[in-house]
PDB file of C-alpha atoms in Angstrom:
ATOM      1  CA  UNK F 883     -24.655  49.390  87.432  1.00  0.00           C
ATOM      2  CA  UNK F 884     -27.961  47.451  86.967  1.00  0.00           C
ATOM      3  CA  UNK F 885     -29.143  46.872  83.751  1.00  0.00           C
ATOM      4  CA  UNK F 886     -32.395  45.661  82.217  1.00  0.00           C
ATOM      5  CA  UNK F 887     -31.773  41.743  80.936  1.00  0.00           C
ATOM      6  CA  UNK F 888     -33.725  38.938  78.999  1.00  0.00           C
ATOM      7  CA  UNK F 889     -34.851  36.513  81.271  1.00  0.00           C
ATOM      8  CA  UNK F 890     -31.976  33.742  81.614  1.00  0.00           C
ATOM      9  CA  UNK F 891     -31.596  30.589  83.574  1.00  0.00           C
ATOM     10  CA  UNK F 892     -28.259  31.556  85.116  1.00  0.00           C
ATOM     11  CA  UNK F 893     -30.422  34.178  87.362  1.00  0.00           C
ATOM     12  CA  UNK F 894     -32.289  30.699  88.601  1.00  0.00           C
ATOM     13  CA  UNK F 895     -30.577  30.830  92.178  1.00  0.00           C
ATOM     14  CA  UNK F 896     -31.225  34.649  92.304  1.00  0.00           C
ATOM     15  CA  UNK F 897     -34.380  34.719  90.799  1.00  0.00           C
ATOM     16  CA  UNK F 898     -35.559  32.176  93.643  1.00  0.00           C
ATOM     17  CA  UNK F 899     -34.133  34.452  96.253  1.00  0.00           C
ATOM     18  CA  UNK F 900     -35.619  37.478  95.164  1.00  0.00           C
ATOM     19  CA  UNK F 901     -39.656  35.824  95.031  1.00  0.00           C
ATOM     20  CA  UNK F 902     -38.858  33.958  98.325  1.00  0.00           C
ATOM     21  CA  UNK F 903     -38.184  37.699  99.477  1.00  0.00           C
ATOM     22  CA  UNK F 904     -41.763  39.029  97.989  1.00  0.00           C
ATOM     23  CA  UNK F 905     -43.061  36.362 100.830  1.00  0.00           C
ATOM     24  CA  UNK F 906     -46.111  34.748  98.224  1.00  0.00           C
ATOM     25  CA  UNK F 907     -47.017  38.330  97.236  1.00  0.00           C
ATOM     26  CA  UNK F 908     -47.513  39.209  93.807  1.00  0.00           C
ATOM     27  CA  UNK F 909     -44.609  39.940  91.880  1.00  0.00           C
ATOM     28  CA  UNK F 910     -45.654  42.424  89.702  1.00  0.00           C
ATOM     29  CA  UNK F 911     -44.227  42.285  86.016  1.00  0.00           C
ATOM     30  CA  UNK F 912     -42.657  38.910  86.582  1.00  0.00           C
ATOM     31  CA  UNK F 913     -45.217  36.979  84.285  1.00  0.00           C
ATOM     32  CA  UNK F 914     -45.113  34.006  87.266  1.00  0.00           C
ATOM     33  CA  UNK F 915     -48.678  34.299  87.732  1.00  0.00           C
ATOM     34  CA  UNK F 916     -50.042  30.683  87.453  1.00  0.00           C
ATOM     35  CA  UNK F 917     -46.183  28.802  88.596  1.00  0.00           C
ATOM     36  CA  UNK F 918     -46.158  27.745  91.663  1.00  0.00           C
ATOM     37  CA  UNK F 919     -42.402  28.608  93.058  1.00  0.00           C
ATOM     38  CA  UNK F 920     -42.231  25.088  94.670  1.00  0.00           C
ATOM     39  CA  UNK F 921     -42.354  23.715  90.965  1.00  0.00           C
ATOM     40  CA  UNK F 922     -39.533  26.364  89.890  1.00  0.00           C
ATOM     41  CA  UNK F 923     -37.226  25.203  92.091  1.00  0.00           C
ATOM     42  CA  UNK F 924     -36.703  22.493  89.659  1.00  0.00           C
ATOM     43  CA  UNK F 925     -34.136  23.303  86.900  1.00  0.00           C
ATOM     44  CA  UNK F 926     -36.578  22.120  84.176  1.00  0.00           C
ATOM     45  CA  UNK F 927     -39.058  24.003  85.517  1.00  0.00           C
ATOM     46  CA  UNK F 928     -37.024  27.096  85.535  1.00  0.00           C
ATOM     47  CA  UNK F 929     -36.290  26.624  82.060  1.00  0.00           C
ATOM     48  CA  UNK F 930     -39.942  26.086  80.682  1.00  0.00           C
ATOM     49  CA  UNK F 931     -40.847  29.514  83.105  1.00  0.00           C
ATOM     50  CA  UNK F 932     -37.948  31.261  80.955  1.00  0.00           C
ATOM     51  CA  UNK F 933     -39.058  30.015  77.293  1.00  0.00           C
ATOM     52  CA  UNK F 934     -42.374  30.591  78.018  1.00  0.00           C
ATOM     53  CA  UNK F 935     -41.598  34.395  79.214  1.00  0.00           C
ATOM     54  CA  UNK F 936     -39.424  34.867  75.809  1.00  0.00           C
ATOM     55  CA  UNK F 937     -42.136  33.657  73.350  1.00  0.00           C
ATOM     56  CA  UNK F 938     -44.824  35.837  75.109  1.00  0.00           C
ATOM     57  CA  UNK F 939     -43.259  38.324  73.096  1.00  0.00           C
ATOM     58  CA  UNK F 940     -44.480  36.606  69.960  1.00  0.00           C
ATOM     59  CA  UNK F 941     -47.928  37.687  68.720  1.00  0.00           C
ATOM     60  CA  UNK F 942     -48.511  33.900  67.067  1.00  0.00           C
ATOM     61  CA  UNK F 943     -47.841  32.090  70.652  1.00  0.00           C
ATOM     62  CA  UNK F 944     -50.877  31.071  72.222  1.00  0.00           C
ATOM     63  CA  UNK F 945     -51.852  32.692  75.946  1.00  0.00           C
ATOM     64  CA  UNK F 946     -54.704  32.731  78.395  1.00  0.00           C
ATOM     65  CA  UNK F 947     -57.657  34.722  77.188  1.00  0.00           C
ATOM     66  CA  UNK F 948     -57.666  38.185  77.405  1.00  0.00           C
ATOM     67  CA  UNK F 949     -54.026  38.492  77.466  1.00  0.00           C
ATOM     68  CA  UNK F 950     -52.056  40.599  75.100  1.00  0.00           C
ATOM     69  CA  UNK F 951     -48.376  39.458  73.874  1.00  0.00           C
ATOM     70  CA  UNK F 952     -45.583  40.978  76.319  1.00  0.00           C
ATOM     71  CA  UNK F 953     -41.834  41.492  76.407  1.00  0.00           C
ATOM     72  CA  UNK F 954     -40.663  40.801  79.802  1.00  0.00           C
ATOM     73  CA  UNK F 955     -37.903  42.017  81.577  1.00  0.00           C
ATOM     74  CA  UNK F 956     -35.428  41.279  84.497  1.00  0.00           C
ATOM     75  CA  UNK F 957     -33.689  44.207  86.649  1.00  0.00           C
ATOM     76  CA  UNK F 958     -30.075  42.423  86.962  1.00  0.00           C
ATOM     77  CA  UNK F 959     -26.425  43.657  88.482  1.00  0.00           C
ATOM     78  CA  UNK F 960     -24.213  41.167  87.738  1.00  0.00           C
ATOM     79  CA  UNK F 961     -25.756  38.012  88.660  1.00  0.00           C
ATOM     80  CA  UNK F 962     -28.265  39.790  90.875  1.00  0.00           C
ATOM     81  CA  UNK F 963     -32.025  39.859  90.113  1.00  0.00           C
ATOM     82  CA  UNK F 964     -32.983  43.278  91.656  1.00  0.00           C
ATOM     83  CA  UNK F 965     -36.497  43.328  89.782  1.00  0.00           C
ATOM     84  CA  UNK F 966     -38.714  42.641  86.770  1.00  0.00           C
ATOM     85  CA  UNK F 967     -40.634  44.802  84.449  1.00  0.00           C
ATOM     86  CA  UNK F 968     -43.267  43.584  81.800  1.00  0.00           C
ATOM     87  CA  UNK F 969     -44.136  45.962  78.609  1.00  0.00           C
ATOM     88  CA  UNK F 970     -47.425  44.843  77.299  1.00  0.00           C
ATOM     89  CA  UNK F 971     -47.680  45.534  73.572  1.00  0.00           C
ATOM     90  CA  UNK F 972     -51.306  46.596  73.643  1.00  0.00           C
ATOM     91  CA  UNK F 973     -54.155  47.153  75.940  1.00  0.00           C
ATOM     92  CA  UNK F 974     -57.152  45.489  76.629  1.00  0.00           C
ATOM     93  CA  UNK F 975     -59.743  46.833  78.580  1.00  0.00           C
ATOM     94  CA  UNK F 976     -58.442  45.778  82.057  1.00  0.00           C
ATOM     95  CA  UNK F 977     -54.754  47.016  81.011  1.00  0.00           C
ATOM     96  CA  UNK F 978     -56.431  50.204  79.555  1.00  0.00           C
ATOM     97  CA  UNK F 979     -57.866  50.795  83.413  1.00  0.00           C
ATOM     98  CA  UNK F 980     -55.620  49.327  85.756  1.00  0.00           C
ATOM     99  CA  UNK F 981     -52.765  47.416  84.399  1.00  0.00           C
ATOM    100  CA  UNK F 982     -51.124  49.378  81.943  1.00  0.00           C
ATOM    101  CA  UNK F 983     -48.489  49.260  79.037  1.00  0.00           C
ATOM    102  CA  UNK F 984     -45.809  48.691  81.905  1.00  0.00           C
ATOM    103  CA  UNK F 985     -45.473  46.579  85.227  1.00  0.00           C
ATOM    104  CA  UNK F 986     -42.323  46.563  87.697  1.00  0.00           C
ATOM    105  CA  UNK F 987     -41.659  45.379  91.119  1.00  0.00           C
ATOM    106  CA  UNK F 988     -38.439  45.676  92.933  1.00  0.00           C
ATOM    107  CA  UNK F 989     -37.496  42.906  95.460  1.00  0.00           C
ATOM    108  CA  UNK F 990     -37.403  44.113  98.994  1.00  0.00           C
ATOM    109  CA  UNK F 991     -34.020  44.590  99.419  1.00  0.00           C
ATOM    110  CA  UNK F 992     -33.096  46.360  96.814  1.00  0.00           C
ATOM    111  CA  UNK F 993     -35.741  49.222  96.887  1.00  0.00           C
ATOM    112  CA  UNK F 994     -36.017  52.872  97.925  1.00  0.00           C
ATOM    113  CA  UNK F 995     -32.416  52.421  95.074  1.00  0.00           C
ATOM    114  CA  UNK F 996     -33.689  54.255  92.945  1.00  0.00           C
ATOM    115  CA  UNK F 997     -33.473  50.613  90.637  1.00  0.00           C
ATOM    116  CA  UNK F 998     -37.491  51.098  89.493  1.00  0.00           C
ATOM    117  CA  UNK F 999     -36.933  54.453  87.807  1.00  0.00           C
ATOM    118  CA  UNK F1000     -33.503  53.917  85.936  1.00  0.00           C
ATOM    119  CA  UNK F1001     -35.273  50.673  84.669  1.00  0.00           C
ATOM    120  CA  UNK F1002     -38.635  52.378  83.335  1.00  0.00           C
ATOM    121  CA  UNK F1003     -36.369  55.166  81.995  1.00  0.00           C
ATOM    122  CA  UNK F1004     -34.783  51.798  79.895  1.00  0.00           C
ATOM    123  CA  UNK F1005     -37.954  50.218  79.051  1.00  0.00           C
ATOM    124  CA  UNK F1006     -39.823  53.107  77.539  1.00  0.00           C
ATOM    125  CA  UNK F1007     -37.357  53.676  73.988  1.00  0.00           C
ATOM    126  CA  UNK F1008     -38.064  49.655  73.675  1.00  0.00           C
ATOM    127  CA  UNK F1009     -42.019  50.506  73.985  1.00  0.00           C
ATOM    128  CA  UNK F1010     -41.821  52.715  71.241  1.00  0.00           C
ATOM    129  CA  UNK F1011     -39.476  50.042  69.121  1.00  0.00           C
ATOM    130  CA  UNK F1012     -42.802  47.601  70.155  1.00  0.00           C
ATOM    131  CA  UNK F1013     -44.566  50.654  67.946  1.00  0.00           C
ATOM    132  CA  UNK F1014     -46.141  52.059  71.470  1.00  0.00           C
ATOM    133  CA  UNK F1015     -45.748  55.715  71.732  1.00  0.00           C
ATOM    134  CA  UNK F1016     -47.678  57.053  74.598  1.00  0.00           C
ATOM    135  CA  UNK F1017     -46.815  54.331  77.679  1.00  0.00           C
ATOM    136  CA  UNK F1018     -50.065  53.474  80.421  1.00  0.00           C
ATOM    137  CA  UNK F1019     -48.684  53.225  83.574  1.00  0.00           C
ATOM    138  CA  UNK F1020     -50.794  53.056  86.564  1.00  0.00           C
ATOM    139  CA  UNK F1021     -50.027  52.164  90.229  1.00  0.00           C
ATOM    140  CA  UNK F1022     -52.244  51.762  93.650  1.00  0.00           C
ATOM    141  CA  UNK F1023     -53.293  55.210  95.098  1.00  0.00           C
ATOM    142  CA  UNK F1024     -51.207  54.436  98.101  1.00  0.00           C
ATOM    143  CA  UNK F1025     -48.273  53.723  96.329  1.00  0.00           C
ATOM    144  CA  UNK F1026     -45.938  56.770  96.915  1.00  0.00           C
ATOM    145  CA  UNK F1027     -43.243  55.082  95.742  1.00  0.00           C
ATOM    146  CA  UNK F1028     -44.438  53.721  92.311  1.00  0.00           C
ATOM    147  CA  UNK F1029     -46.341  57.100  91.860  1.00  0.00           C
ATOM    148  CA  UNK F1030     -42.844  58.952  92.254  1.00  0.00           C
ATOM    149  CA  UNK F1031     -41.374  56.105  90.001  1.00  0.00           C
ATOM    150  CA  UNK F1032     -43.546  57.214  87.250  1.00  0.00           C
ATOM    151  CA  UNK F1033     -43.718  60.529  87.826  1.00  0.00           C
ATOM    152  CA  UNK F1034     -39.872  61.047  87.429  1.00  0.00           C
ATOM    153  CA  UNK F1035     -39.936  59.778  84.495  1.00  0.00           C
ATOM    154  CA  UNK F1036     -42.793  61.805  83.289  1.00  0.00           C
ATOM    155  CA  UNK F1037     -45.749  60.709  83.781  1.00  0.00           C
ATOM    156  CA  UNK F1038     -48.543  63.010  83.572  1.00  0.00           C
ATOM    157  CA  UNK F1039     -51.593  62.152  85.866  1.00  0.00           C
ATOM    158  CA  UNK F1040     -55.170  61.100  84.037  1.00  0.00           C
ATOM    159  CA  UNK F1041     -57.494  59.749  86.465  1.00  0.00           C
ATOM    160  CA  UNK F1042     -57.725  57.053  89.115  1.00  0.00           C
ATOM    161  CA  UNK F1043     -60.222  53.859  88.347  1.00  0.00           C
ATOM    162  CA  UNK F1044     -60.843  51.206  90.795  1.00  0.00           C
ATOM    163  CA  UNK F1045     -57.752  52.216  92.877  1.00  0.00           C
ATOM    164  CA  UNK F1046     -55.459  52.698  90.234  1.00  0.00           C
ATOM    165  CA  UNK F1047     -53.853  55.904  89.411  1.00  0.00           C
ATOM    166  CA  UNK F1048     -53.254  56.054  85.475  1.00  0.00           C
ATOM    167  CA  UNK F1049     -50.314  58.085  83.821  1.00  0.00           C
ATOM    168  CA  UNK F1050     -49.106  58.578  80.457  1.00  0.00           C
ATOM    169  CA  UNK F1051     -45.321  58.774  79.505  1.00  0.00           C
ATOM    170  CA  UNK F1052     -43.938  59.240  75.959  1.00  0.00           C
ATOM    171  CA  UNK F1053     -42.142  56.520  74.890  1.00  0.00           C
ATOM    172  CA  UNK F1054     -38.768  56.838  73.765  1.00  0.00           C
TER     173      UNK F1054
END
C-alpha cells in the first residue's frame, strides 16, 4: 500500500527512474527545480538534493526569494517512488493565485491509481499540524485528473486565475 515518505537516499535509483519518466517536464511538488538530473545522478549530489529538501521545512534556512518554507513529500511502495507532494507552509502572492498550499505529480506509470488522492487525503492532517487549516489547491483548467484529485477530497471550487483553478480543502 503506498505511503507518503521523507525524502531518503535509498529511493536514489527510483527516484531517477521516475523523473527520467516525466521526460524533462516539470515535476510538480518535487522541489528539483534548479538541479539538473545529470548532476543527481551522482550519489553526492543525491544526497545534498535530499538535505536540502528536509531543511526547507525549517523557517531559519535560507531559500530563493519569494519562496516560503515547505515540507516535501515522496509517494513510495516499498522501494518505489510513485510521486511527490510539497505542502507549502504559507502563501505568497503567486502561491495565493496559482500555486497553492499543496503540489503533487504522479510519475507516468503509476497514474490514473488512484495514488494522487490517497496521498492528498495523507498530506492534509499534516497541513493543519504545519498550523494551516483551510488547504489552496489549484490545478490547470484542463487538468481533469488533478481537478477530480482535489475534488474527492473536498475541494470546493473558488475561481480560476491565469489558468489555474483554485480550491479550498479543510485540513485535517
Amino acid at each position: 500500500m503506498p505511503t507518503l515518505a521523507a525524502p531518503h537516499v535509498s529511493y536514489h535509483p527510483s527516484w531517477l527512474a521516475a523523473a527520467a519518466e516525466f521526460g524533462g517536464t516539470r515535476m510538480d511538488g518535487a522541489g528539483a527545480d534548479g538541479w539538473l538530473l545529470a548532476d543527481l545522478k551522482e550519489a553526492a549530489t543525491f544526497r545534498r538534493f535530499v538535505d536540502t529538501l528536509a531543511k526547507d521545512a525549517l523557517p531559519e534556512s535560507p531559500r530563493q526569494s519569494g519562496h516560503v518554507p515547505c515540507t516535501y513529500l515522496w509517494m513510495v511502495d516499498g522501494g518505489t517512488l510513485l510521486g511527490s507532494l510539497a505542502i507549502r507552509h504559507g502563501l505568497n502572492e503567486y502561491l495565493l493565485n496559482e500555486g497553492g498550499h499543496i503540489g503533487y505529480s504522479v510519475r507516468p506509470s503509476a497514474r490514473r491509481r488512484g495514488h494522487a488522492a490517497a496521498a492528498l487525503a495523507a498530506a492534509l492532517p499534516i497541513a493543519r499540524d504545519l498550523g494551516i487549516t483551510r488547504a489552496l489547491l489549484t490545478c490547470d483548467e484542463d487538468n481533469a485528473g488533478s481537478r477530480a484529485t482535489i475534488e474527492r477530497n473536498g475541494g470546493v471550487y473558488e475561481d480560476s486565475r491565469n489558468g489555474k483553478r483554485r480550491y479550498w480543502i479543510a485540513a485535517g
